């Protein structure tokens, strides 16, 4: 982190020339090149090497919080602390002639603590007292000390934990220290992280009614010059053992079969992948995406533990929210008639007269459903070879888009002061999943999941004009801060992908009536 510099220090041409030297037999360039440019070229080479030897990789757009000075100056300048300096930083000369900047002309808690510890002569790092120093000795180092009775009063004050103002300042300072440490090792930091740190610290400080609200967070970031930056996380996944040539041959045969017999013959919009995305041990969603990148409706939510939700409750939610189907119990354990009804509702009615369904071994029962329902001439089922899902199942990567959107909603709920929406309650879990589905099936995301097929080699590499919009960035981006709900003018929760207007949390997820969401 200490090596961060403005990009003007780097000449891209020199970096590329040096990178070419690593990748080919081209001689090392003779032109002058800085150590920073050499370092960048080596890092890029390592990234390319790791990606080339991986079984899967992806770049996930994200944001992180950093000190403003990280990029605005040539070197990082540490912001001023929120409280007085430590004993090691303290300068004995206390300028009494200058106007006092402390609250009500009274020293803050840290000043009092240092003065009392110096007076009581504690051994550094231990609460072991040597000999109490004289008043004159203390006054020489701490100019605001006036009497022994004042020191006794300060000691009693410290033992009680200080005032609300002191505790609030102590929390801010401890969080600032934590932020410096995490930012110093390039940790991705979000608003919710700072709020969680503050709540954890308050378990020790015990500031009554402190909840690390959005207002507190805003002031903390403003006071310490903390800003949000766009970043990208490169995720490279490698197997512990290299994939054998025989295994690669199996993968290539299946991929070529899907391409030549189905994608090229009936079109990629008629080729589908179905997979289960686990939310926890009880809940999961079944997603179906087309080769063109479209997410199908309706959404299926499975509740493995049938005691969690009754069929009557499930039917009520289905009638309240359109495009929703709830299965109680595991899909593979369903009554054949019920399984047939599910397949007809969520797949057959939403697809063309001839299509191909790519599934993993968990959905092998779909082949029996197709046969029993007399749909063999319409639906062709291809099962991914067991153990090769990580190289052949598009929704392995595509489901991460879903999970990121759900996480963004949960983070908002956790971080928002006064939000009484219990996201762990069953009907609210269903509402959140249904809302995410409603957003990701919007027209603007009609090709959103195509990259999941491209990464695995089923489709050609996209051109720059096919760059998909990141749903989380669109919904929860920076524009959110300066806009209000178009219905009630309360604080905006997100930008809707369907109506492309800003809405508050209540109108998005709470105030629902048939057929469901605000845009219907």
Short mmCIF file of C-alpha atoms in Angstrom, two decimals:
data_model
loop_
_atom_site.label_atom_id
_atom_site.label_comp_id
_atom_site.label_asym_id
_atom_site.label_seq_id
_atom_site.Cartn_x
_atom_site.Cartn_y
_atom_site.Cartn_z
CA UNK A 1 0.00 0.00 0.00
CA UNK A 2 2.91 2.36 0.68
CA UNK A 3 3.99 2.01 -2.98
CA UNK A 4 0.79 3.49 -4.44
CA UNK A 5 1.54 6.24 -6.93
CA UNK A 6 -0.29 8.30 -9.51
CA UNK A 7 -0.58 6.54 -12.86
CA UNK A 8 1.48 9.33 -14.48
CA UNK A 9 4.58 7.58 -13.14
CA UNK A 10 3.96 4.66 -15.52
CA UNK A 11 4.57 4.59 -19.27
CA UNK A 12 2.24 1.88 -20.66
CA UNK A 13 4.37 1.36 -23.79
CA UNK A 14 7.45 0.54 -21.72
CA UNK A 15 5.44 -1.84 -19.55
CA UNK A 16 4.07 -3.67 -22.62
CA UNK A 17 7.55 -3.87 -24.19
CA UNK A 18 8.94 -5.37 -21.01
CA UNK A 19 6.01 -7.77 -20.74
CA UNK A 20 6.66 -8.90 -24.32
CA UNK A 21 10.23 -9.69 -23.25
CA UNK A 22 8.87 -12.11 -20.61
CA UNK A 23 6.34 -13.76 -22.91
CA UNK A 24 8.47 -14.15 -26.07
CA UNK A 25 12.08 -14.28 -27.18
CA UNK A 26 12.13 -10.54 -27.85
CA UNK A 27 15.31 -9.02 -26.32
CA UNK A 28 14.91 -6.88 -23.24
CA UNK A 29 14.13 -3.28 -24.34
CA UNK A 30 17.04 -0.87 -24.15
CA UNK A 31 14.89 2.20 -23.44
CA UNK A 32 15.04 3.52 -19.85
CA UNK A 33 12.45 1.88 -17.62
CA UNK A 34 11.63 2.57 -14.01
CA UNK A 35 11.57 0.01 -11.20
CA UNK A 36 7.82 0.56 -10.87
CA UNK A 37 7.27 -0.27 -14.56
CA UNK A 38 9.40 -3.42 -14.24
CA UNK A 39 7.44 -4.43 -11.16
CA UNK A 40 4.11 -3.89 -12.96
CA UNK A 41 5.28 -5.93 -15.98
CA UNK A 42 6.30 -8.81 -13.70
CA UNK A 43 2.96 -8.69 -11.88
CA UNK A 44 1.03 -8.73 -15.17
CA UNK A 45 3.10 -11.66 -16.37
CA UNK A 46 2.31 -13.57 -13.17
CA UNK A 47 -1.42 -12.86 -13.58
CA UNK A 48 -1.39 -14.06 -17.21
CA UNK A 49 0.59 -17.17 -16.23
CA UNK A 50 -1.81 -18.02 -13.38
CA UNK A 51 -4.88 -17.52 -15.55
CA UNK A 52 -3.43 -19.57 -18.42
CA UNK A 53 -2.78 -22.49 -16.04
CA UNK A 54 -6.09 -22.31 -14.19
CA UNK A 55 -9.25 -24.30 -14.71
CA UNK A 56 -11.45 -21.25 -14.16
CA UNK A 57 -11.08 -17.52 -13.65
CA UNK A 58 -13.28 -14.47 -13.43
CA UNK A 59 -13.04 -10.76 -12.73
CA UNK A 60 -15.65 -9.61 -10.21
CA UNK A 61 -16.42 -5.87 -10.16
CA UNK A 62 -16.49 -4.51 -6.63
CA UNK A 63 -15.93 -1.37 -4.59
CA UNK A 64 -13.71 -0.70 -1.61
CA UNK A 65 -13.14 2.13 0.85
CA UNK A 66 -9.78 3.90 1.00
CA UNK A 67 -8.23 7.07 2.30
CA UNK A 68 -8.60 9.87 -0.24
CA UNK A 69 -4.84 10.47 -0.14
CA UNK A 70 -4.12 6.97 -1.42
CA UNK A 71 -4.33 8.23 -5.00
CA UNK A 72 -4.54 11.99 -4.71
CA UNK A 73 -0.96 12.42 -3.46
CA UNK A 74 2.34 10.89 -4.48
CA UNK A 75 2.54 9.04 -1.19
CA UNK A 76 0.01 8.16 1.45
CA UNK A 77 -0.45 10.76 4.14
CA UNK A 78 -1.99 9.42 7.31
CA UNK A 79 -5.13 11.34 8.33
CA UNK A 80 -5.17 13.06 11.71
CA UNK A 81 -6.37 10.85 14.52
CA UNK A 82 -9.83 11.33 15.92
CA UNK A 83 -8.43 11.52 19.46
CA UNK A 84 -5.34 12.87 21.20
CA UNK A 85 -1.96 11.25 20.40
CA UNK A 86 -0.50 8.28 22.27
CA UNK A 87 2.10 8.84 25.01
CA UNK A 88 4.88 8.10 22.51
CA UNK A 89 3.56 10.76 20.13
CA UNK A 90 2.77 13.30 22.84
CA UNK A 91 4.83 16.51 22.99
CA UNK A 92 5.21 17.63 26.62
CA UNK A 93 4.91 21.33 25.83
CA UNK A 94 1.16 21.95 26.12
CA UNK A 95 0.36 25.37 24.55
CA UNK A 96 -1.88 26.86 27.23
CA UNK A 97 -1.73 30.21 25.49
CA UNK A 98 -3.60 28.79 22.51
CA UNK A 99 -7.40 28.52 22.67
CA UNK A 100 -8.54 25.12 23.91
CA UNK A 101 -9.97 22.86 21.22
CA UNK A 102 -11.33 20.29 23.65
CA UNK A 103 -15.00 20.09 24.47
CA UNK A 104 -16.05 22.63 27.14
CA UNK A 105 -12.32 23.49 27.72
CA UNK A 106 -11.92 20.10 29.38
CA UNK A 107 -9.19 17.62 28.31
CA UNK A 108 -10.44 14.55 26.51
CA UNK A 109 -10.42 11.03 27.90
CA UNK A 110 -7.05 10.08 26.39
CA UNK A 111 -5.34 13.13 27.90
CA UNK A 112 -6.81 12.33 31.31
CA UNK A 113 -5.83 8.68 31.03
CA UNK A 114 -2.21 9.53 30.16
CA UNK A 115 -2.01 12.04 32.99
CA UNK A 116 -3.41 9.60 35.55
CA UNK A 117 -1.17 6.76 34.36
CA UNK A 118 1.86 9.05 34.55
CA UNK A 119 0.83 10.18 38.06
CA UNK A 120 0.18 6.63 39.25
CA UNK A 121 3.41 5.61 37.50
CA UNK A 122 2.13 2.43 35.88
CA UNK A 123 4.73 0.23 34.22
CA UNK A 124 4.19 0.47 30.47
CA UNK A 125 1.98 -2.36 29.23
CA UNK A 126 1.01 -3.47 32.73
CA UNK A 127 -1.28 -2.16 35.45
CA UNK A 128 1.57 -2.50 37.94
CA UNK A 129 2.18 0.67 39.96
CA UNK A 130 5.61 1.75 41.08
CA UNK A 131 5.74 4.93 43.18
CA UNK A 132 3.15 7.70 42.76
CA UNK A 133 4.78 10.74 41.19
CA UNK A 134 4.56 14.15 42.81
CA UNK A 135 2.09 16.78 41.66
CA UNK A 136 4.94 19.01 40.49
CA UNK A 137 6.32 16.19 38.31
CA UNK A 138 2.92 15.59 36.73
CA UNK A 139 2.24 19.31 36.15
CA UNK A 140 5.59 19.68 34.41
CA UNK A 141 4.54 17.14 31.76
CA UNK A 142 0.77 17.75 31.74
CA UNK A 143 0.11 21.50 31.95
CA UNK A 144 -3.65 21.19 32.47
CA UNK A 145 -3.26 19.35 35.76
CA UNK A 146 -3.98 21.75 38.64
CA UNK A 147 -4.28 19.63 41.80
CA UNK A 148 -4.18 16.17 43.36
CA UNK A 149 -7.95 16.29 43.84
CA UNK A 150 -8.32 16.90 40.10
CA UNK A 151 -6.22 13.78 39.38
CA UNK A 152 -8.37 11.74 41.78
CA UNK A 153 -11.51 13.03 40.03
CA UNK A 154 -10.05 12.13 36.65
CA UNK A 155 -9.20 8.62 37.90
CA UNK A 156 -12.78 8.07 39.09
CA UNK A 157 -14.05 9.43 35.78
CA UNK A 158 -11.83 7.01 33.82
CA UNK A 159 -12.89 4.06 35.97
CA UNK A 160 -16.51 4.79 35.01
CA UNK A 161 -15.58 4.77 31.31
CA UNK A 162 -15.86 8.48 30.56
CA UNK A 163 -18.70 10.47 29.03
CA UNK A 164 -20.79 9.54 26.00
CA UNK A 165 -18.69 11.97 23.96
CA UNK A 166 -15.48 10.27 25.13
CA UNK A 167 -16.79 6.79 24.37
CA UNK A 168 -17.95 7.85 20.92
CA UNK A 169 -14.54 9.33 20.18
CA UNK A 170 -12.82 6.19 21.47
CA UNK A 171 -14.91 3.99 19.16
CA UNK A 172 -14.09 6.21 16.18
CA UNK A 173 -10.38 6.09 16.96
CA UNK A 174 -10.32 2.31 17.37
CA UNK A 175 -12.18 1.84 14.09
CA UNK A 176 -9.80 4.26 12.36
CA UNK A 177 -6.85 2.18 13.56
CA UNK A 178 -8.55 -0.98 12.33
CA UNK A 179 -9.29 0.67 8.97
CA UNK A 180 -5.64 1.71 8.55
CA UNK A 181 -4.45 -1.83 9.19
CA UNK A 182 -6.90 -3.41 6.75
CA UNK A 183 -6.39 -0.79 4.03
CA UNK A 184 -2.64 -1.16 4.48
CA UNK A 185 -2.80 -4.76 3.26
CA UNK A 186 -5.27 -3.95 0.44
CA UNK A 187 -8.28 -5.63 2.05
CA UNK A 188 -11.59 -5.00 0.27
CA UNK A 189 -13.59 -2.89 2.75
CA UNK A 190 -17.30 -2.09 2.50
CA UNK A 191 -19.57 0.15 4.56
CA UNK A 192 -21.03 -2.86 6.34
CA UNK A 193 -17.54 -3.93 7.46
CA UNK A 194 -16.92 -0.62 9.24
CA UNK A 195 -20.33 -0.80 10.90
CA UNK A 196 -19.73 -4.37 12.06
CA UNK A 197 -16.31 -3.39 13.47
CA UNK A 198 -17.91 -0.51 15.37
CA UNK A 199 -20.62 -2.72 16.86
CA UNK A 200 -17.99 -5.25 17.92
CA UNK A 201 -15.84 -2.56 19.54
CA UNK A 202 -18.87 -1.21 21.38
CA UNK A 203 -19.25 -4.55 23.14
CA UNK A 204 -16.16 -3.45 25.10
CA UNK A 205 -16.74 0.31 25.22
CA UNK A 206 -20.44 -0.10 26.12
CA UNK A 207 -21.79 3.13 24.62
CA UNK A 208 -25.51 2.93 25.31
CA UNK A 209 -27.86 2.88 22.26
CA UNK A 210 -24.93 2.97 19.81
CA UNK A 211 -25.90 1.13 16.59
CA UNK A 212 -23.32 2.38 14.06
CA UNK A 213 -26.05 4.01 11.97
CA UNK A 214 -25.72 5.28 8.42
CA UNK A 215 -25.41 8.81 9.79
CA UNK A 216 -22.54 7.76 12.06
CA UNK A 217 -20.88 5.97 9.14
CA UNK A 218 -21.25 9.02 6.86
CA UNK A 219 -19.66 11.30 9.45
CA UNK A 220 -16.86 8.82 10.18
CA UNK A 221 -15.91 8.60 6.50
CA UNK A 222 -16.19 12.36 5.99
CA UNK A 223 -14.07 13.21 9.05
CA UNK A 224 -11.31 10.81 8.02
CA UNK A 225 -11.26 11.47 4.23
CA UNK A 226 -12.43 7.96 3.36
CA UNK A 227 -13.85 7.49 -0.14
CA UNK A 228 -15.20 4.67 -2.26
CA UNK A 229 -13.14 3.25 -5.15
CA UNK A 230 -14.13 0.89 -7.96
CA UNK A 231 -11.98 -2.24 -8.01
CA UNK A 232 -11.96 -5.62 -9.71
CA UNK A 233 -11.19 -8.90 -7.98
CA UNK A 234 -9.43 -11.50 -10.13
CA UNK A 235 -10.41 -14.97 -8.96
CA UNK A 236 -8.22 -17.78 -10.29
CA UNK A 237 -9.15 -21.36 -9.44
CA UNK A 238 -6.79 -24.27 -9.90
CA UNK A 239 -7.24 -27.96 -9.13
CA UNK A 240 -4.84 -29.61 -6.71
CA UNK A 241 -3.99 -32.03 -9.50
CA UNK A 242 -3.74 -31.12 -13.16
CA UNK A 243 -6.59 -32.38 -15.35
CA UNK A 244 -5.40 -35.35 -17.39
CA UNK A 245 -5.49 -35.46 -21.18
CA UNK A 246 -8.17 -38.16 -21.00
CA UNK A 247 -10.35 -35.95 -18.80
CA UNK A 248 -9.80 -32.97 -21.09
CA UNK A 249 -10.91 -35.15 -23.98
CA UNK A 250 -14.20 -35.95 -22.18
CA UNK A 251 -14.77 -32.24 -21.56
CA UNK A 252 -14.02 -31.29 -25.15
CA UNK A 253 -16.31 -34.02 -26.54
CA UNK A 254 -19.25 -32.81 -24.44
CA UNK A 255 -18.59 -29.16 -25.28
CA UNK A 256 -18.34 -29.91 -29.02
CA UNK A 257 -21.53 -31.98 -28.89
CA UNK A 258 -23.51 -29.14 -27.29
CA UNK A 259 -22.09 -26.66 -29.81
CA UNK A 260 -22.45 -28.68 -33.01
CA UNK A 261 -25.62 -30.67 -32.33
CA UNK A 262 -27.59 -28.04 -30.47
CA UNK A 263 -26.29 -24.46 -30.38
CA UNK A 264 -25.46 -24.37 -34.10
CA UNK A 265 -28.59 -26.34 -35.08
CA UNK A 266 -31.43 -24.83 -33.03
CA UNK A 267 -29.82 -21.58 -31.84
CA UNK A 268 -28.33 -20.70 -28.49
CA UNK A 269 -31.61 -19.18 -27.24
CA UNK A 270 -33.09 -22.70 -27.30
CA UNK A 271 -30.29 -24.31 -25.28
CA UNK A 272 -30.73 -24.10 -21.50
CA UNK A 273 -28.84 -24.91 -18.34
CA UNK A 274 -30.67 -25.68 -15.09
CA UNK A 275 -28.95 -25.82 -11.70
CA UNK A 276 -29.67 -25.43 -8.02
CA UNK A 277 -28.16 -22.49 -6.13
CA UNK A 278 -27.97 -23.25 -2.40
CA UNK A 279 -28.74 -20.31 -0.10
CA UNK A 280 -28.28 -22.33 3.09
CA UNK A 281 -29.00 -25.85 4.34
CA UNK A 282 -32.76 -25.27 4.06
CA UNK A 283 -33.37 -22.94 1.12
CA UNK A 284 -32.25 -23.02 -2.50
CA UNK A 285 -33.31 -21.52 -5.80
CA UNK A 286 -33.50 -23.39 -9.09
CA UNK A 287 -32.25 -21.19 -11.92
CA UNK A 288 -32.60 -21.77 -15.66
CA UNK A 289 -30.58 -19.71 -18.16
CA UNK A 290 -30.54 -19.78 -21.94
CA UNK A 291 -27.43 -19.89 -24.07
CA UNK A 292 -28.24 -16.32 -25.05
CA UNK A 293 -27.88 -15.26 -21.43
CA UNK A 294 -31.55 -14.91 -20.49
CA UNK A 295 -32.82 -15.93 -17.04
CA UNK A 296 -36.14 -17.78 -17.30
CA UNK A 297 -39.33 -17.20 -15.32
CA UNK A 298 -40.95 -18.34 -13.12
CA UNK A 299 -38.56 -18.73 -10.20
CA UNK A 300 -38.52 -21.97 -8.22
CA UNK A 301 -37.62 -21.85 -4.52
CA UNK A 302 -37.16 -25.12 -2.68
CA UNK A 303 -37.60 -25.46 1.09
CA UNK A 304 -35.89 -28.70 2.09
CA UNK A 305 -37.38 -28.80 5.58
CA UNK A 306 -41.14 -29.09 5.09
CA UNK A 307 -41.69 -27.98 8.69
CA UNK A 308 -40.41 -24.50 7.79
CA UNK A 309 -43.34 -23.60 5.59
CA UNK A 310 -46.76 -25.13 5.06
CA UNK A 311 -48.32 -25.68 1.64
CA UNK A 312 -50.94 -23.07 2.56
CA UNK A 313 -48.25 -20.45 3.35
CA UNK A 314 -46.43 -21.32 0.14
CA UNK A 315 -49.64 -20.92 -1.88
CA UNK A 316 -50.28 -17.53 -0.28
CA UNK A 317 -46.81 -16.28 -1.28
CA UNK A 318 -47.28 -17.65 -4.81
CA UNK A 319 -50.56 -15.75 -5.11
CA UNK A 320 -48.99 -12.54 -3.74
CA UNK A 321 -45.90 -12.56 -5.96
CA UNK A 322 -46.28 -13.42 -9.64
CA UNK A 323 -43.67 -15.59 -11.33
CA UNK A 324 -42.97 -17.66 -8.21
CA UNK A 325 -43.16 -21.40 -7.57
CA UNK A 326 -42.35 -22.91 -4.16
CA UNK A 327 -41.50 -26.57 -3.61
CA UNK A 328 -41.58 -27.98 -0.08
CA UNK A 329 -39.09 -30.82 0.29
CA UNK A 330 -36.30 -31.85 -2.07
CA UNK A 331 -37.16 -31.80 -5.77
CA UNK A 332 -35.82 -35.32 -6.26
CA UNK A 333 -38.17 -36.59 -3.53
CA UNK A 334 -41.32 -35.07 -5.01
CA UNK A 335 -44.31 -37.11 -6.07
CA UNK A 336 -43.92 -37.86 -9.83
CA UNK A 337 -47.17 -36.06 -10.65
CA UNK A 338 -46.02 -32.96 -8.74
CA UNK A 339 -42.59 -33.12 -10.41
CA UNK A 340 -44.28 -33.27 -13.83
CA UNK A 341 -46.45 -30.25 -13.01
CA UNK A 342 -43.36 -28.32 -11.85
CA UNK A 343 -41.42 -29.11 -15.02
CA UNK A 344 -44.32 -28.15 -17.27
CA UNK A 345 -44.87 -24.85 -15.44
CA UNK A 346 -41.28 -23.63 -15.09
CA UNK A 347 -39.73 -24.98 -18.29
CA UNK A 348 -41.98 -26.38 -21.00
CA UNK A 349 -44.42 -23.46 -21.03
CA UNK A 350 -41.57 -20.95 -21.32
CA UNK A 351 -39.52 -22.48 -24.14
CA UNK A 352 -39.67 -23.19 -27.84
CA UNK A 353 -41.10 -26.36 -29.39
CA UNK A 354 -37.63 -27.88 -29.68
CA UNK A 355 -34.85 -27.32 -27.20
CA UNK A 356 -31.93 -28.83 -25.34
CA UNK A 357 -31.62 -28.88 -21.55
CA UNK A 358 -28.11 -29.19 -20.08
CA UNK A 359 -28.21 -30.55 -16.52
CA UNK A 360 -25.89 -31.99 -13.88
CA UNK A 361 -26.32 -35.38 -12.21
CA UNK A 362 -28.48 -33.89 -9.40
CA UNK A 363 -31.24 -33.25 -11.96
CA UNK A 364 -31.00 -36.65 -13.64
CA UNK A 365 -34.65 -37.30 -12.69
CA UNK A 366 -35.60 -34.68 -15.31
CA UNK A 367 -34.87 -37.29 -17.98
CA UNK A 368 -37.55 -39.53 -16.45
CA UNK A 369 -39.95 -36.58 -16.20
CA UNK A 370 -39.48 -35.83 -19.91
CA UNK A 371 -40.18 -39.46 -20.84
CA UNK A 372 -43.18 -39.83 -18.49
CA UNK A 373 -44.69 -36.56 -19.74
CA UNK A 374 -44.30 -37.60 -23.38
CA UNK A 375 -41.99 -34.68 -24.16
CA UNK A 376 -39.05 -36.60 -25.65
CA UNK A 377 -39.69 -35.20 -29.13
CA UNK A 378 -39.59 -31.65 -27.78
CA UNK A 379 -37.05 -31.62 -24.94
CA UNK A 380 -33.60 -33.15 -25.33
CA UNK A 381 -31.75 -33.67 -22.04
CA UNK A 382 -27.94 -33.78 -21.93
CA UNK A 383 -26.31 -34.69 -18.59
CA UNK A 384 -22.91 -33.15 -17.80
CA UNK A 385 -20.33 -35.89 -17.11
CA UNK A 386 -20.06 -36.42 -13.36
CA UNK A 387 -17.18 -34.51 -11.76
CA UNK A 388 -16.78 -32.04 -14.64
CA UNK A 389 -19.39 -29.48 -13.56
CA UNK A 390 -16.68 -26.91 -12.79
CA UNK A 391 -15.63 -26.99 -16.46
CA UNK A 392 -19.00 -27.51 -18.16
CA UNK A 393 -21.85 -26.04 -16.07
CA UNK A 394 -22.53 -22.36 -16.95
CA UNK A 395 -24.53 -21.70 -13.78
CA UNK A 396 -21.48 -22.52 -11.65
CA UNK A 397 -20.31 -19.04 -12.63
CA UNK A 398 -23.71 -17.51 -13.39
CA UNK A 399 -25.11 -18.12 -9.91
CA UNK A 400 -22.46 -15.80 -8.46
CA UNK A 401 -24.30 -12.85 -10.02
CA UNK A 402 -27.40 -13.90 -8.08
CA UNK A 403 -25.49 -14.33 -4.82
CA UNK A 404 -23.83 -10.90 -5.12
CA UNK A 405 -27.22 -9.21 -5.60
CA UNK A 406 -28.70 -11.01 -2.58
CA UNK A 407 -25.67 -10.01 -0.50
CA UNK A 408 -26.07 -6.34 -1.50
CA UNK A 409 -29.69 -6.40 -0.26
CA UNK A 410 -28.75 -8.14 3.00
CA UNK A 411 -25.93 -5.64 3.59
CA UNK A 412 -28.39 -2.77 3.17
CA UNK A 413 -30.80 -4.35 5.68
CA UNK A 414 -28.02 -4.92 8.23
CA UNK A 415 -26.57 -1.43 7.83
CA UNK A 416 -29.78 0.60 7.81
CA UNK A 417 -30.87 2.19 11.06
CA UNK A 418 -34.45 1.38 11.96
CA UNK A 419 -34.93 -1.32 9.31
CA UNK A 420 -37.28 -3.84 10.94
CA UNK A 421 -37.21 -6.30 8.05
CA UNK A 422 -36.15 -9.71 9.43
CA UNK A 423 -34.24 -11.15 6.48
CA UNK A 424 -34.10 -14.59 8.15
CA UNK A 425 -37.86 -14.93 8.36
CA UNK A 426 -39.15 -17.43 5.83
CA UNK A 427 -41.57 -15.21 3.91
CA UNK A 428 -38.94 -12.46 3.78
CA UNK A 429 -36.33 -14.87 2.42
CA UNK A 430 -38.80 -15.73 -0.33
CA UNK A 431 -39.52 -12.04 -1.02
CA UNK A 432 -35.81 -11.22 -1.37
CA UNK A 433 -35.18 -14.11 -3.78
CA UNK A 434 -38.28 -13.25 -5.82
CA UNK A 435 -37.22 -9.61 -5.99
CA UNK A 436 -33.72 -10.51 -7.19
CA UNK A 437 -35.30 -12.74 -9.84
CA UNK A 438 -37.58 -9.89 -10.93
CA UNK A 439 -34.56 -7.62 -11.38
CA UNK A 440 -32.32 -10.08 -13.22
CA UNK A 441 -35.09 -11.03 -15.67
CA UNK A 442 -35.48 -7.40 -16.81
CA UNK A 443 -34.98 -6.63 -20.51
CA UNK A 444 -31.75 -4.72 -19.86
CA UNK A 445 -30.21 -8.00 -18.61
CA UNK A 446 -31.44 -10.18 -21.48
CA UNK A 447 -27.85 -11.28 -22.24
CA UNK A 448 -26.50 -11.10 -18.70
CA UNK A 449 -25.62 -14.77 -18.30
CA UNK A 450 -24.09 -15.26 -21.76
CA UNK A 451 -20.61 -14.78 -20.29
CA UNK A 452 -21.18 -17.87 -18.14
CA UNK A 453 -21.42 -19.90 -21.38
CA UNK A 454 -18.52 -18.05 -23.01
CA UNK A 455 -16.12 -18.72 -20.15
CA UNK A 456 -16.60 -22.46 -20.60
CA UNK A 457 -16.08 -22.34 -24.37
CA UNK A 458 -19.66 -22.97 -25.51
CA UNK A 459 -19.92 -19.54 -27.21
CA UNK A 460 -17.55 -17.25 -29.04
CA UNK A 461 -15.71 -14.55 -27.08
CA UNK A 462 -17.78 -11.39 -26.90
CA UNK A 463 -16.83 -8.11 -28.51
CA UNK A 464 -16.41 -4.90 -26.45
CA UNK A 465 -19.88 -3.66 -27.45
CA UNK A 466 -21.37 -6.76 -25.80
CA UNK A 467 -20.05 -5.80 -22.35
CA UNK A 468 -22.90 -6.61 -19.93
CA UNK A 469 -24.13 -4.18 -17.29
CA UNK A 470 -23.23 -5.23 -13.77
CA UNK A 471 -26.60 -5.52 -11.93
CA UNK A 472 -25.21 -4.63 -8.50
CA UNK A 473 -23.50 -1.51 -9.83
CA UNK A 474 -26.65 -0.42 -11.69
CA UNK A 475 -28.92 -1.02 -8.69
CA UNK A 476 -26.73 0.21 -5.83
CA UNK A 477 -24.32 2.59 -7.60
CA UNK A 478 -23.28 6.10 -6.66
CA UNK A 479 -26.37 7.74 -8.19
CA UNK A 480 -28.38 6.19 -5.37
CA UNK A 481 -27.13 8.72 -2.82
CA UNK A 482 -28.59 11.75 -4.57
CA UNK A 483 -32.02 10.31 -5.46
CA UNK A 484 -35.30 9.64 -3.65
CA UNK A 485 -38.05 7.07 -4.12
CA UNK A 486 -40.22 8.13 -7.08
CA UNK A 487 -43.35 6.95 -5.20
CA UNK A 488 -43.00 8.43 -1.70
CA UNK A 489 -39.76 10.52 -1.87
CA UNK A 490 -38.15 8.57 0.98
CA UNK A 491 -34.48 7.56 0.82
CA UNK A 492 -33.81 5.43 -2.27
CA UNK A 493 -32.97 1.76 -1.71
CA UNK A 494 -32.05 0.85 -5.28
CA UNK A 495 -32.57 1.67 -8.93
CA UNK A 496 -35.09 -0.73 -10.45
CA UNK A 497 -33.90 -2.55 -13.58
CA UNK A 498 -37.45 -2.75 -14.95
CA UNK A 499 -38.80 0.78 -14.57
CA UNK A 500 -35.27 2.29 -14.24
CA UNK A 501 -36.49 4.56 -11.45
CA UNK A 502 -35.37 4.80 -7.84
CA UNK A 503 -37.47 3.18 -5.12
CA UNK A 504 -37.33 2.96 -1.33
CA UNK A 505 -36.98 -0.29 0.60
CA UNK A 506 -40.63 -0.41 1.66
CA UNK A 507 -41.98 -0.05 -1.87
CA UNK A 508 -39.50 -2.64 -3.10
CA UNK A 509 -40.03 -5.41 -0.56
CA UNK A 510 -42.56 -4.54 2.14
CA UNK A 511 -45.66 -2.92 0.64
CA UNK A 512 -46.57 -5.81 -1.65
CA UNK A 513 -50.02 -6.67 -2.94
CA UNK A 514 -50.98 -8.96 -5.84
CA UNK A 515 -49.52 -9.24 -8.41
CA UNK A 516 -46.45 -8.24 -6.39
CA UNK A 517 -43.72 -5.73 -7.09
CA UNK A 518 -44.10 -1.99 -7.70
CA UNK A 519 -43.63 -2.05 -11.50
CA UNK A 520 -46.47 -4.53 -12.11
#
